[in-house]
Amino acid sequence: MKICVCLKQVPKKDSILRIAQDQKWIDERDISYEMSEADAYALEEALRQKEAHGGEVIVISMGPERTRQSIKEALAKGADRAIHLDDPIFEQATDAAGIGRAIAAALKDEGCDLIMTGLQSDDHGFGQVGLIIAERLGMSSATIVMEVQIETGSVRVKRELESGWFQWVRVPTPAVLTIQSGINQLRYATLKGIMSAKKKELREVKAADLNLTADDLKPLQSIERAYVPEKSKQTEFIEGKPAEIAARLVEKLRFDARVF
Amino acid sequence: MLLSGFDFLGLDRFLSDEEKLVRETVRRFVKNEVSPIIEHCYEQGQFPTELVSKLGKLEILGANLPEKYGCAGMNSLSYGLIMQELEAGDSGIRSFASVQGALCMYPIFAFGSEEQRVKYLPSMATGKTIGCFGLTEPNQGSDPGEMLTRAKKVSDGWVINGSKSWITNGAIADIAIVWARVEGDDVRGFIIEKGTPGFTATETKHKLSLRASITSELFFQDCRISDENILPNAKGLKGPLMCLTQARYGIAWGVIGAAMSCLEVALNYARERVQFGRAIAAFQLTQEKLVSAFVEITKAQLLNHQLAKLKDEGYLKPVQVSMAKLNNVAIALNCARVCRSILGANGIMGEYGIMRHMCNLESVYTYEGTHEIHTLILGNYLTGFDAFR
């Protein structure tokens, strides 16, 4: 079983975020980064499947040099090798289409049985990259996966639906699964694992290696403005005697809120 | 502001990916496994024994010793970062790791026979075998040369008599590294296993500091051990003192973790706590307190990073470790006190953790060479006059 895990490095959850001056994204100075949470669960699931069924776990990530920190963490936890898409041209790929296209191109010849990603990243939260990769590589796919059972020629997965409902589906392999956070318990990298990660293959891939140009990765979607949510609602205090307050509240609920 | 935010001088730039990963891993471990339980453990006066195997699984125990003996073979900087992160959780947890690694595994590695290394180190690295270190006695603290514990050579081994006090991990230890004076000769080190007739350990209760750590007294009454249990390559006080240099190096790093933890809490609190219509962080007196802690922590970090370099390159002198232990514990204790005052009455509450750190640091100020003795070591270095006696 060859499993590839797509990792994204995102600002740490407890970072203090400031909007950049051009109001297109956050100010990335003085920010620490970490592996996106759902991707960490995808990695854990891949490692567990490898431990149960044998095979290989490859991690792939796209981003600047700092991304290596998260890649090395994955290698330290037990991934066998890594692919790092590191090229200024890849910085063009700021939407799901571009990211999906680049990753699909890098994985085209890998012959993976499964590709796992987090169901969405903690920063952009597109939730589409996994599906775009599946589409471009002609693989089947399942989203919001809570449990994975490997079968011969297929994989049986439990998907999370709305309102506490779940669905079991059988998906033919090769397949892309987008993994929900919390489906397993994350392991810690061991210290020896961290040291041995240095010796594992970390292949750097440039856009030219994939025959991709800046034009190919031009975003189809862009951020118009990033801003801190603005307060647009005001609390109204009703004053007066209890009977008057009650009558006014009923009026508000009936005519403004229209709850009855 | 996060702990990582206290990297004012950009020391992170000089860390390798692996060193950063070690720190992040231990930080995450502390956040997930230590922080949620530590307040309760402290209140109850319990050491969280369930963490021992987890620390072992993470390969934190004896992390700077060679892989050949089941250890992680980390460099001194990584080892220091581990201690910093553990003590950001609690000094008791760091103390456990310090004693296990620097005071028990290290002497077996440095002074033990190959058989002793192979027998004990892999199992101690996993936490399966817990160690304690017996040097201090009820009446001999700063002056261990006057120890009363005696080892007498007999035909098939040794007989130990005496007692040791203030022994971290004592009551849960599977082995004790015990230092005893051979009659008419040098101080020697012995490995004494739990259950050896004549060896007992009792827990020291009613502590108001390091409550999430086990402290014990060890008693030896005609305790017979075989020749295999002596550490063959340690003669004289140099042996235990070399162990203490290792442990003090870890302390110098650890206490800065506690200080950073206190400053982080105080800073967040000061930004949110409103008095007289604005955050108390906006008042000059509060800023002075925060800045003094911030400046001292930053200076201590520089000291630690330089010590790590010297240690890895083999140039570290014990007197330099004395300066780091002396300075860093003192400033960490002061940071904790100042941060406690920023929180006002809330500062004494367990949920903020500052008072716990502060009480812990009172012990750290005294153990592993008191602040006063380290002052005299530096005084001796500076003036050439030995003021101990």
Short mmCIF file of N, CA, C and O in Angstrom, two decimals, chain A residues 45 49 114 116 142-150 155-160 166-171 177-184:
data_model
loop_
_atom_site.label_atom_id
_atom_site.label_comp_id
_atom_site.label_asym_id
_atom_site.label_seq_id
_atom_site.Cartn_x
_atom_site.Cartn_y
_atom_site.Cartn_z
N GLU A 45 -3.30 8.80 10.30
CA GLU A 45 -4.09 7.69 9.73
C GLU A 45 -3.24 6.90 8.74
O GLU A 45 -3.26 5.66 8.72
N GLN A 49 -2.23 2.97 8.97
CA GLN A 49 -2.56 2.00 7.91
C GLN A 49 -1.29 1.29 7.44
O GLN A 49 -1.30 0.10 7.17
N LEU A 114 -3.46 5.31 -2.19
CA LEU A 114 -4.32 6.27 -1.47
C LEU A 114 -3.59 7.61 -1.37
O LEU A 114 -2.38 7.65 -1.16
N MET A 116 -4.11 10.96 1.03
CA MET A 116 -4.91 11.49 2.14
C MET A 116 -4.55 12.96 2.36
O MET A 116 -3.38 13.34 2.28
N ALA A 142 -13.44 10.42 -1.39
CA ALA A 142 -14.44 10.51 -0.31
C ALA A 142 -13.99 11.60 0.64
O ALA A 142 -12.80 11.73 0.93
N THR A 143 -14.94 12.38 1.12
CA THR A 143 -14.59 13.52 1.99
C THR A 143 -15.07 13.29 3.42
O THR A 143 -15.90 12.43 3.69
N ILE A 144 -14.53 14.12 4.31
CA ILE A 144 -14.88 14.11 5.75
C ILE A 144 -14.87 12.69 6.29
O ILE A 144 -15.85 12.19 6.86
N VAL A 145 -13.71 12.04 6.12
CA VAL A 145 -13.60 10.63 6.50
C VAL A 145 -13.27 10.49 7.98
O VAL A 145 -12.38 11.15 8.50
N MET A 146 -14.02 9.61 8.65
CA MET A 146 -13.85 9.38 10.10
C MET A 146 -13.18 8.05 10.41
O MET A 146 -12.71 7.84 11.52
N GLU A 147 -13.23 7.11 9.46
CA GLU A 147 -12.64 5.79 9.70
C GLU A 147 -12.28 5.19 8.36
O GLU A 147 -12.99 5.38 7.36
N VAL A 148 -11.17 4.45 8.34
CA VAL A 148 -10.69 3.89 7.07
C VAL A 148 -10.47 2.39 7.23
O VAL A 148 -9.75 1.97 8.15
N GLN A 149 -11.09 1.60 6.36
CA GLN A 149 -10.86 0.14 6.37
C GLN A 149 -10.37 -0.26 4.98
O GLN A 149 -11.10 -0.13 3.99
N ILE A 150 -9.14 -0.74 4.93
CA ILE A 150 -8.55 -1.10 3.63
C ILE A 150 -9.05 -2.47 3.20
O ILE A 150 -9.05 -3.42 4.00
N VAL A 155 -11.54 0.71 -0.65
CA VAL A 155 -11.40 1.14 0.73
C VAL A 155 -12.79 1.49 1.24
O VAL A 155 -13.59 2.10 0.52
N ARG A 156 -13.08 1.03 2.45
CA ARG A 156 -14.39 1.31 3.03
C ARG A 156 -14.20 2.43 4.03
O ARG A 156 -13.32 2.35 4.90
N VAL A 157 -14.98 3.48 3.89
CA VAL A 157 -14.77 4.63 4.78
C VAL A 157 -16.08 5.08 5.42
O VAL A 157 -17.16 4.96 4.85
N LYS A 158 -15.91 5.60 6.63
CA LYS A 158 -17.05 6.18 7.33
C LYS A 158 -16.96 7.69 7.17
O LYS A 158 -15.95 8.30 7.51
N ARG A 159 -18.03 8.26 6.60
CA ARG A 159 -18.06 9.71 6.36
C ARG A 159 -18.97 10.39 7.37
O ARG A 159 -20.00 9.83 7.77
N GLU A 160 -18.58 11.59 7.75
CA GLU A 160 -19.42 12.35 8.68
C GLU A 160 -20.42 13.17 7.88
O GLU A 160 -20.05 13.89 6.96
N PHE A 166 -23.83 9.48 10.08
CA PHE A 166 -22.63 9.00 9.41
C PHE A 166 -23.03 8.12 8.23
O PHE A 166 -24.16 7.65 8.15
N GLN A 167 -22.06 7.91 7.34
CA GLN A 167 -22.35 7.10 6.16
C GLN A 167 -21.13 6.23 5.87
O GLN A 167 -20.00 6.72 5.86
N TRP A 168 -21.36 4.92 5.67
CA TRP A 168 -20.28 4.05 5.24
C TRP A 168 -20.34 3.92 3.71
O TRP A 168 -21.41 3.63 3.16
N VAL A 169 -19.22 4.16 3.06
CA VAL A 169 -19.20 3.99 1.59
C VAL A 169 -17.96 3.19 1.20
O VAL A 169 -16.94 3.22 1.89
N ARG A 170 -18.07 2.48 0.09
CA ARG A 170 -16.94 1.72 -0.44
C ARG A 170 -16.43 2.48 -1.66
O ARG A 170 -17.22 2.80 -2.56
N VAL A 171 -15.16 2.77 -1.67
CA VAL A 171 -14.58 3.57 -2.75
C VAL A 171 -13.51 2.73 -3.44
O VAL A 171 -12.63 2.19 -2.75
N LEU A 177 -8.75 10.51 -0.01
CA LEU A 177 -9.62 10.63 1.17
C LEU A 177 -9.28 11.93 1.88
O LEU A 177 -8.12 12.20 2.16
N THR A 178 -10.30 12.73 2.17
CA THR A 178 -10.02 13.91 3.00
C THR A 178 -10.47 13.59 4.42
O THR A 178 -11.61 13.19 4.65
N ILE A 179 -9.54 13.75 5.33
CA ILE A 179 -9.68 13.22 6.69
C ILE A 179 -10.17 14.29 7.67
O ILE A 179 -9.67 15.42 7.67
N GLN A 180 -11.10 13.89 8.51
CA GLN A 180 -11.64 14.78 9.55
C GLN A 180 -10.68 14.80 10.75
O GLN A 180 -10.09 13.77 11.09
N SER A 181 -10.57 15.93 11.40
CA SER A 181 -9.74 16.03 12.61
C SER A 181 -10.32 15.14 13.71
O SER A 181 -11.53 14.97 13.78
N GLY A 182 -9.45 14.60 14.53
CA GLY A 182 -9.91 13.86 15.71
C GLY A 182 -10.23 12.41 15.47
O GLY A 182 -10.76 11.74 16.35
N ILE A 183 -9.90 11.85 14.28
CA ILE A 183 -10.30 10.46 14.02
C ILE A 183 -9.36 9.46 14.70
O ILE A 183 -9.64 8.28 14.75
N ASN A 184 -8.23 9.93 15.17
CA ASN A 184 -7.29 9.03 15.84
C ASN A 184 -6.55 9.87 16.88
O ASN A 184 -6.83 11.06 17.02
#
